[in-house]
Amino acid sequence: MPSPSRPADARVPAARRVVFVDGVRTPFGRARKDGLYAHTRADDLAVRTVRELLRRHPQLPPERVDDVALAATTQQGDQGLTLGRTVAMLAGLPTTVPGFAIDRMCAGAMTAVTTTASAIGFGAQDVTIAGGVEHMGHHPMGFDADPNPRFLAERLVAPDALNMGVTAENLHDRFPSLTRERADAYGVASQAKYAAALAAGKIEPDLVPVALRDPEQGWGLATADEPPRPGTTVEAIAGLPTPFRPGGRVTAGTAAPLTDGAAACLLAAEDVATELGLPVRMRLVAFAFAGVEPEVMGIGPVPATHKALERAGLSIDDIGLFEINEAFAVQVLSFLDAFGIADDDPRVNPYGGAIAVGHPLASSGVRLMTQLARQFEEHPEVRYGITTMCVGLGQGGTVIWENPHFSVEEDAR
């Protein structure tokens, strides 16, 4: 019997550099019955961001998009039904472009980015769209959730671990140096920094207007964020109630408001971006996710950042800009203390953060990246930046980016 022929060796692609081409988001609205998007579908918000990315980059043939990954924390109703695929079709991408949905709670969009970036780096894809949407007005956090009773019966988590506000109070308990006074000051600073960035024209370029239709008031157009409270003072928020614990320290002034909104970005292999004439606004260096005790969920960015820095061969001193999601002020402060960074360090959230602008859960990761990309353009002396966030049930995620505008001459000044 003749011997079978030797099978051919598989062609394994070499790793490629992944770049952030562009990112956009809708204006963020307050999640309430009279909020900006009370009569707007979640998937339509996501469609608007995808269409805007394609409009801004006509040199990208739509059929060159290899995948669309979109996240939502509550995958039901108008933000369910395999979002990546449905939004791709609704946005007008060819039916040959696939898509999928993803959920890592608050880090949904961040995970959509790292997942599709991994496929690009491996050589399985060339161009992807990644992002997330959360309509917390239509789908309140935890709505219809049914946590397995074993979590409590087997004491896998403490009873308060499923309430994000209580986990923030737990951080105050665990680290006495994280006082309410520091948190109040940080919350006020976030509002002030956002207001300054808005006045300087640094917010609007990344926003995509959204058409609105109110059954009573007719048509309108969303062009600005609804949640910010400019002029907020420490004195004003010092008297706010503490809804998560009597005599607690977490208030509406030091927590991100419930928010509706969507964000999406365009990723590509660097050689493909060059081929297509797409801009390179950031280069992906490393990323990591880590788990922590769910009771102190907000500390999650600390081990995630340690892990990402180690993988990149960098130290915290190499990072020139930080975009930290402000789920709660105490969560950001715990990160700053862990790395010896001052509360008012100008490298941290230069445009303000979620306490001011809002936190539509699964979309916020791309908002952080989009803001960091714009800051890189302003700071050629900075080589590396970080986007990081805490995640429900005790997780953290961190992505390290390189500034393509980095100049050794600027760094030496």
Short mmCIF file of C-alpha atoms in Angstrom, two decimals:
data_model
loop_
_atom_site.label_atom_id
_atom_site.label_comp_id
_atom_site.label_asym_id
_atom_site.label_seq_id
_atom_site.Cartn_x
_atom_site.Cartn_y
_atom_site.Cartn_z
CA MET A 1 0.00 0.00 0.00
CA PRO A 2 1.49 3.39 -0.92
CA SER A 3 2.26 5.70 1.97
CA PRO A 4 0.19 8.88 2.23
CA SER A 5 1.85 12.06 1.05
CA ARG A 6 3.26 14.37 3.70
CA PRO A 7 0.78 17.16 4.51
CA ALA A 8 1.89 20.68 3.75
CA ASP A 9 3.02 22.89 6.64
CA ALA A 10 0.40 25.41 7.68
CA ARG A 11 1.25 29.03 7.03
CA VAL A 12 1.31 30.76 10.42
CA PRO A 13 1.15 34.56 10.10
CA ALA A 14 3.67 36.77 11.85
CA ALA A 15 2.33 39.15 14.49
CA ARG A 16 1.38 42.60 13.18
CA ARG A 17 1.10 45.98 14.86
CA VAL A 18 -2.45 47.08 15.60
CA VAL A 19 -3.43 50.74 15.37
CA PHE A 20 -6.35 52.85 16.51
CA VAL A 21 -7.51 54.70 13.41
CA ASP A 22 -10.37 56.77 14.81
CA GLY A 23 -13.09 56.80 17.42
CA VAL A 24 -16.42 58.58 17.77
CA ARG A 25 -19.30 58.63 20.20
CA THR A 26 -22.79 59.99 20.50
CA PRO A 27 -23.47 62.80 22.92
CA PHE A 28 -24.32 61.16 26.23
CA GLY A 29 -27.80 61.55 27.69
CA ARG A 30 -29.25 61.11 31.16
CA ALA A 31 -31.04 57.79 31.64
CA ARG A 32 -34.46 58.96 32.64
CA LYS A 33 -37.95 59.33 31.18
CA ASP A 34 -37.28 62.90 30.05
CA GLY A 35 -33.67 62.23 29.05
CA LEU A 36 -32.10 63.01 25.71
CA TYR A 37 -32.65 59.52 24.29
CA ALA A 38 -35.90 58.57 26.01
CA HIS A 39 -37.49 57.91 22.60
CA THR A 40 -34.39 56.66 20.76
CA ARG A 41 -33.44 53.01 20.30
CA ALA A 42 -30.12 51.75 21.63
CA ASP A 43 -29.19 50.02 18.38
CA ASP A 44 -29.85 53.24 16.45
CA LEU A 45 -27.32 55.01 18.67
CA ALA A 46 -24.75 52.36 17.79
CA VAL A 47 -25.64 52.56 14.09
CA ARG A 48 -24.97 56.29 14.14
CA THR A 49 -21.39 55.78 15.39
CA VAL A 50 -20.60 53.11 12.79
CA ARG A 51 -21.97 55.23 9.95
CA GLU A 52 -19.91 58.18 11.15
CA LEU A 53 -16.69 56.17 11.12
CA LEU A 54 -17.38 55.14 7.53
CA ARG A 55 -18.31 58.71 6.55
CA ARG A 56 -15.11 60.12 8.02
CA HIS A 57 -12.96 57.59 6.16
CA PRO A 58 -14.29 57.23 2.60
CA GLN A 59 -10.94 55.72 1.54
CA LEU A 60 -11.93 52.56 3.46
CA PRO A 61 -13.95 50.23 1.22
CA PRO A 62 -16.78 48.95 3.45
CA GLU A 63 -16.15 45.39 2.32
CA ARG A 64 -12.65 45.60 3.83
CA VAL A 65 -14.16 45.62 7.34
CA ASP A 66 -13.57 42.07 8.59
CA ASP A 67 -15.72 42.11 11.71
CA VAL A 68 -17.92 44.32 13.88
CA ALA A 69 -17.83 43.73 17.65
CA LEU A 70 -20.30 45.68 19.77
CA ALA A 71 -20.84 45.34 23.51
CA ALA A 72 -23.80 45.82 25.81
CA THR A 73 -24.12 44.90 29.45
CA THR A 74 -27.85 44.21 29.36
CA GLN A 75 -28.26 42.30 26.12
CA GLN A 76 -32.00 42.46 25.67
CA GLY A 77 -34.60 44.40 23.72
CA ASP A 78 -33.18 47.12 21.50
CA GLN A 79 -29.60 46.35 22.57
CA GLY A 80 -29.84 42.60 22.12
CA LEU A 81 -29.99 40.31 19.05
CA THR A 82 -26.24 39.98 18.34
CA LEU A 83 -25.53 43.70 18.21
CA GLY A 84 -22.44 43.60 16.02
CA ARG A 85 -24.24 41.84 13.20
CA THR A 86 -27.52 43.75 13.40
CA VAL A 87 -25.82 47.14 13.69
CA ALA A 88 -23.50 46.32 10.78
CA MET A 89 -26.50 45.56 8.58
CA LEU A 90 -28.46 48.60 9.76
CA ALA A 91 -25.42 50.83 9.18
CA GLY A 92 -25.26 49.74 5.53
CA LEU A 93 -22.20 47.50 5.62
CA PRO A 94 -22.23 44.68 3.05
CA THR A 95 -23.92 41.49 4.19
CA THR A 96 -20.53 39.80 3.80
CA VAL A 97 -19.30 41.67 6.91
CA PRO A 98 -19.93 39.56 10.04
CA GLY A 99 -20.48 40.81 13.57
CA PHE A 100 -20.96 39.67 17.14
CA ALA A 101 -21.97 40.88 20.57
CA ILE A 102 -19.79 40.90 23.66
CA ASP A 103 -20.26 41.48 27.37
CA ARG A 104 -17.71 42.31 30.03
CA MET A 105 -20.04 44.74 31.79
CA CYS A 106 -18.36 48.18 32.04
CA ALA A 107 -15.35 46.98 30.02
CA GLY A 108 -17.49 45.75 27.13
CA ALA A 109 -16.18 48.16 24.50
CA MET A 110 -12.64 47.77 25.84
CA THR A 111 -12.97 44.01 25.40
CA ALA A 112 -14.43 44.45 21.92
CA VAL A 113 -11.28 46.39 21.06
CA THR A 114 -8.82 43.93 22.60
CA THR A 115 -10.62 40.93 21.11
CA THR A 116 -10.67 42.20 17.53
CA ALA A 117 -7.20 43.70 17.92
CA SER A 118 -5.95 40.23 18.84
CA ALA A 119 -7.43 38.88 15.61
CA ILE A 120 -5.71 41.65 13.64
CA GLY A 121 -2.41 41.04 15.41
CA PHE A 122 -2.62 37.33 14.64
CA GLY A 123 -3.31 38.05 10.98
CA ALA A 124 -6.85 36.70 10.87
CA GLN A 125 -8.32 40.13 10.16
CA ASP A 126 -7.16 43.45 8.70
CA VAL A 127 -9.77 46.04 9.73
CA THR A 128 -12.43 45.91 12.43
CA ILE A 129 -15.01 48.11 14.08
CA ALA A 130 -15.35 47.78 17.86
CA GLY A 131 -17.48 49.61 20.40
CA GLY A 132 -20.43 49.44 22.72
CA VAL A 133 -23.78 50.91 23.63
CA GLU A 134 -25.81 51.17 26.80
CA HIS A 135 -29.31 52.59 27.07
CA MET A 136 -29.68 52.61 30.83
CA GLY A 137 -32.98 54.44 30.49
CA HIS A 138 -34.49 51.50 28.61
CA HIS A 139 -32.48 48.84 30.46
CA PRO A 140 -31.65 49.80 34.07
CA MET A 141 -28.51 48.22 35.48
CA GLY A 142 -29.31 44.72 36.69
CA PHE A 143 -32.84 44.76 35.25
CA ASP A 144 -34.19 41.21 34.95
CA ALA A 145 -30.85 39.82 36.16
CA ASP A 146 -31.14 36.57 38.10
CA PRO A 147 -27.89 35.98 40.02
CA ASN A 148 -27.40 32.34 40.90
CA PRO A 149 -28.38 31.83 44.57
CA ARG A 150 -25.15 29.88 45.08
CA PHE A 151 -23.28 33.20 45.10
CA LEU A 152 -24.73 33.93 48.52
CA ALA A 153 -25.63 30.44 49.72
CA GLU A 154 -22.05 29.24 49.27
CA ARG A 155 -20.60 32.59 50.34
CA LEU A 156 -18.79 33.06 47.06
CA VAL A 157 -19.38 36.79 47.40
CA ALA A 158 -20.65 39.06 50.15
CA PRO A 159 -24.31 40.14 49.89
CA ASP A 160 -23.29 43.69 48.99
CA ALA A 161 -20.91 42.67 46.19
CA LEU A 162 -23.67 42.90 43.58
CA ASN A 163 -24.35 46.59 44.31
CA MET A 164 -21.73 48.77 42.68
CA GLY A 165 -22.38 51.73 44.96
CA VAL A 166 -21.84 49.59 48.04
CA THR A 167 -18.57 48.27 46.62
CA ALA A 168 -17.43 51.88 46.37
CA GLU A 169 -18.33 52.41 50.02
CA ASN A 170 -16.30 49.28 50.79
CA LEU A 171 -13.25 50.88 49.18
CA HIS A 172 -13.62 53.85 51.51
CA ASP A 173 -13.75 51.37 54.40
CA ARG A 174 -10.71 49.41 53.30
CA PHE A 175 -8.52 52.45 52.70
CA PRO A 176 -9.19 55.09 55.38
CA SER A 177 -6.99 57.58 53.51
CA LEU A 178 -9.68 57.67 50.80
CA THR A 179 -11.82 60.21 52.58
CA ARG A 180 -15.08 61.75 51.48
CA GLU A 181 -13.32 65.13 51.35
CA ARG A 182 -10.83 63.81 48.78
CA ALA A 183 -13.63 62.20 46.79
CA ASP A 184 -15.70 65.40 46.82
CA ALA A 185 -12.73 67.44 45.63
CA TYR A 186 -12.04 64.93 42.86
CA GLY A 187 -15.68 64.96 41.71
CA VAL A 188 -15.71 68.75 41.48
CA ALA A 189 -12.40 68.73 39.59
CA SER A 190 -13.83 66.29 37.03
CA GLN A 191 -16.69 68.68 36.29
CA ALA A 192 -14.31 71.63 36.02
CA LYS A 193 -11.88 69.84 33.70
CA TYR A 194 -14.70 68.71 31.42
CA ALA A 195 -16.10 72.27 31.25
CA ALA A 196 -12.65 73.62 30.37
CA ALA A 197 -12.12 70.98 27.68
CA LEU A 198 -15.54 71.71 26.20
CA ALA A 199 -14.85 75.45 26.11
CA ALA A 200 -11.50 74.78 24.42
CA GLY A 201 -13.16 72.77 21.64
CA LYS A 202 -11.69 69.41 22.67
CA ILE A 203 -14.93 67.45 23.12
CA GLU A 204 -17.13 68.27 20.14
CA PRO A 205 -14.81 66.88 17.39
CA ASP A 206 -15.41 63.33 18.62
CA LEU A 207 -19.20 63.66 18.88
CA VAL A 208 -21.61 62.52 16.19
CA PRO A 209 -24.99 64.32 16.21
CA VAL A 210 -28.04 62.11 16.69
CA ALA A 211 -31.48 62.87 15.28
CA LEU A 212 -34.20 62.73 17.94
CA ARG A 213 -37.92 62.24 17.61
CA ASP A 214 -40.23 63.04 20.51
CA PRO A 215 -43.90 62.03 20.08
CA GLU A 216 -44.96 65.35 21.59
CA GLN A 217 -42.20 67.80 20.64
CA GLY A 218 -41.31 66.50 17.19
CA TRP A 219 -37.82 66.26 15.75
CA GLY A 220 -34.62 67.47 17.37
CA LEU A 221 -30.87 66.97 17.26
CA ALA A 222 -28.55 65.85 20.05
CA THR A 223 -25.24 67.68 19.72
CA ALA A 224 -23.98 68.00 23.31
CA ASP A 225 -23.63 65.87 26.43
CA GLU A 226 -26.52 66.14 28.86
CA PRO A 227 -25.05 64.91 32.21
CA PRO A 228 -22.38 67.56 33.02
CA ARG A 229 -23.03 69.99 35.85
CA PRO A 230 -20.70 72.97 35.24
CA GLY A 231 -20.03 75.19 38.21
CA THR A 232 -20.33 72.37 40.74
CA THR A 233 -18.62 73.26 44.02
CA VAL A 234 -17.34 71.28 46.98
CA GLU A 235 -19.72 73.19 49.21
CA ALA A 236 -22.69 72.21 47.03
CA ILE A 237 -21.98 68.47 47.03
CA ALA A 238 -20.89 68.29 50.67
CA GLY A 239 -24.53 68.16 51.72
CA LEU A 240 -25.65 65.52 49.22
CA PRO A 241 -27.17 62.32 50.66
CA THR A 242 -25.32 59.00 50.65
CA PRO A 243 -27.81 56.63 48.98
CA PHE A 244 -25.81 53.43 49.37
CA ARG A 245 -25.26 53.61 53.13
CA PRO A 246 -26.51 55.85 55.95
CA GLY A 247 -23.65 58.13 56.87
CA GLY A 248 -21.63 56.88 53.92
CA ARG A 249 -19.25 58.74 51.64
CA VAL A 250 -20.44 58.05 48.07
CA THR A 251 -22.85 60.63 46.65
CA ALA A 252 -24.24 61.70 43.29
CA GLY A 253 -21.40 64.23 43.19
CA THR A 254 -18.73 61.51 43.30
CA ALA A 255 -20.34 58.86 41.10
CA ALA A 256 -20.99 58.63 37.38
CA PRO A 257 -24.64 59.33 36.55
CA LEU A 258 -26.81 56.69 34.87
CA THR A 259 -26.33 57.36 31.17
CA ASP A 260 -27.41 56.48 27.63
CA GLY A 261 -24.92 56.51 24.77
CA ALA A 262 -22.77 54.65 22.24
CA ALA A 263 -19.16 54.74 21.06
CA ALA A 264 -17.24 52.93 18.32
CA CYS A 265 -13.76 52.90 16.86
CA LEU A 266 -11.91 51.72 13.79
CA LEU A 267 -8.90 49.42 14.24
CA ALA A 268 -6.47 48.16 11.60
CA ALA A 269 -3.16 46.48 11.04
CA GLU A 270 -0.62 49.26 10.63
CA ASP A 271 0.46 48.06 7.19
CA VAL A 272 -3.17 47.96 6.05
CA ALA A 273 -3.78 51.45 7.41
CA THR A 274 -0.82 52.66 5.36
CA GLU A 275 -2.11 50.84 2.28
CA LEU A 276 -5.56 52.41 2.57
CA GLY A 277 -4.41 55.86 3.61
CA LEU A 278 -6.01 55.63 7.04
CA PRO A 279 -4.63 57.76 9.88
CA VAL A 280 -2.75 56.18 12.76
CA ARG A 281 -3.79 57.90 15.99
CA MET A 282 -2.46 55.32 18.47
CA ARG A 283 -0.56 52.02 18.45
CA LEU A 284 -1.60 49.17 20.73
CA VAL A 285 1.24 48.11 23.02
CA ALA A 286 -0.27 45.69 25.55
CA PHE A 287 -3.44 44.92 27.46
CA ALA A 288 -4.50 42.90 30.48
CA PHE A 289 -7.55 42.01 32.52
CA ALA A 290 -7.46 40.93 36.15
CA GLY A 291 -9.86 39.77 38.82
CA VAL A 292 -10.21 41.04 42.39
CA GLU A 293 -12.63 40.52 45.26
CA PRO A 294 -16.10 41.57 44.00
CA GLU A 295 -16.67 43.44 47.29
CA VAL A 296 -13.99 45.98 46.29
CA MET A 297 -14.60 45.95 42.56
CA GLY A 298 -13.10 49.41 42.08
CA ILE A 299 -9.54 48.31 42.84
CA GLY A 300 -9.54 46.13 39.70
CA PRO A 301 -7.53 48.55 37.50
CA VAL A 302 -4.52 48.24 39.82
CA PRO A 303 -3.61 44.57 39.18
CA ALA A 304 -4.68 44.89 35.55
CA THR A 305 -2.26 47.78 35.10
CA HIS A 306 0.57 45.95 36.86
CA LYS A 307 0.02 42.99 34.53
CA ALA A 308 -0.12 45.14 31.37
CA LEU A 309 3.01 47.09 32.34
CA GLU A 310 4.90 43.88 33.00
CA ARG A 311 3.89 42.44 29.63
CA ALA A 312 5.00 45.64 27.90
CA GLY A 313 8.30 45.88 29.79
CA LEU A 314 7.33 49.32 31.09
CA SER A 315 6.94 50.96 34.49
CA ILE A 316 4.31 53.39 35.69
CA ASP A 317 6.92 56.16 35.28
CA ASP A 318 6.85 55.58 31.51
CA ILE A 319 3.17 56.53 31.29
CA GLY A 320 2.58 60.16 30.37
CA LEU A 321 -1.23 60.22 30.16
CA PHE A 322 -3.95 58.32 32.02
CA GLU A 323 -7.59 57.91 31.01
CA ILE A 324 -9.25 56.27 34.03
CA ASN A 325 -12.96 55.59 33.99
CA GLU A 326 -14.63 57.45 36.84
CA ALA A 327 -17.30 55.00 37.92
CA PHE A 328 -16.73 56.49 41.37
CA ALA A 329 -14.21 59.04 42.61
CA VAL A 330 -12.97 56.64 45.28
CA GLN A 331 -12.15 54.06 42.61
CA VAL A 332 -9.88 56.50 40.76
CA LEU A 333 -8.28 57.64 44.01
CA SER A 334 -7.49 54.05 44.97
CA PHE A 335 -5.63 53.68 41.66
CA LEU A 336 -3.72 56.91 42.14
CA ASP A 337 -2.66 55.97 45.67
CA ALA A 338 -1.55 52.51 44.55
CA PHE A 339 0.86 54.07 42.04
CA GLY A 340 1.90 57.12 44.05
CA ILE A 341 0.14 59.62 41.79
CA ALA A 342 -1.26 62.89 43.18
CA ASP A 343 -5.02 63.50 43.12
CA ASP A 344 -4.53 66.57 40.91
CA ASP A 345 -1.84 65.17 38.61
CA PRO A 346 -2.39 66.88 35.22
CA ARG A 347 -1.70 63.61 33.40
CA VAL A 348 -4.91 62.08 34.77
CA ASN A 349 -8.17 62.58 32.85
CA PRO A 350 -7.23 65.99 31.40
CA TYR A 351 -10.72 66.39 29.88
CA GLY A 352 -12.56 65.30 33.01
CA GLY A 353 -14.27 61.96 33.21
CA ALA A 354 -17.40 59.92 33.74
CA ILE A 355 -18.42 61.78 36.90
CA ALA A 356 -19.05 64.73 34.59
CA VAL A 357 -19.88 63.22 31.22
CA GLY A 358 -21.56 59.96 32.27
CA HIS A 359 -20.86 56.26 32.00
CA PRO A 360 -23.02 54.30 29.54
CA LEU A 361 -21.48 51.08 30.85
CA ALA A 362 -20.38 48.99 27.85
CA SER A 363 -19.49 52.02 25.68
CA SER A 364 -17.11 53.84 28.02
CA GLY A 365 -13.92 51.99 27.08
CA VAL A 366 -13.90 53.50 23.59
CA ARG A 367 -14.66 56.97 24.99
CA LEU A 368 -11.47 56.70 27.03
CA MET A 369 -9.47 55.64 23.97
CA THR A 370 -10.89 58.39 21.77
CA GLN A 371 -9.98 61.03 24.34
CA LEU A 372 -6.47 59.61 24.78
CA ALA A 373 -5.92 59.70 21.01
CA ARG A 374 -6.78 63.40 20.94
CA GLN A 375 -4.50 64.09 23.91
CA PHE A 376 -1.63 62.30 22.16
CA GLU A 377 -1.94 64.80 19.32
CA GLU A 378 -1.58 67.64 21.83
CA HIS A 379 1.38 66.07 23.64
CA PRO A 380 4.13 64.82 21.29
CA GLU A 381 6.43 64.70 24.32
CA VAL A 382 4.37 61.78 25.71
CA ARG A 383 5.17 58.35 24.33
CA TYR A 384 2.82 56.04 26.28
CA GLY A 385 -0.68 56.36 27.70
CA ILE A 386 -3.11 54.11 29.52
CA THR A 387 -6.85 53.53 29.36
CA THR A 388 -8.13 51.62 32.38
CA MET A 389 -11.39 50.84 34.16
CA CYS A 390 -12.96 48.76 36.89
CA VAL A 391 -15.54 46.10 36.02
CA GLY A 392 -18.48 44.69 37.93
CA LEU A 393 -18.11 41.46 39.92
CA GLY A 394 -14.49 42.29 40.67
CA GLN A 395 -12.43 42.87 37.53
CA GLY A 396 -10.20 45.47 35.98
CA GLY A 397 -8.98 46.12 32.45
CA THR A 398 -6.04 48.14 31.15
CA VAL A 399 -4.78 48.93 27.65
CA ILE A 400 -1.41 50.60 27.01
CA TRP A 401 -1.09 52.73 23.89
CA GLU A 402 1.87 54.35 22.10
CA ASN A 403 1.71 57.87 20.70
CA PRO A 404 2.62 57.89 16.98
CA HIS A 405 3.31 61.63 17.26
CA PHE A 406 6.00 61.08 19.90
CA SER A 407 9.08 63.19 19.33
CA VAL A 408 12.38 62.61 21.08
CA GLU A 409 13.12 66.32 20.70
CA GLU A 410 9.88 67.27 22.46
CA ASP A 411 10.51 64.71 25.20
CA ALA A 412 13.93 66.25 25.91
CA ARG A 413 12.55 69.74 26.49
#
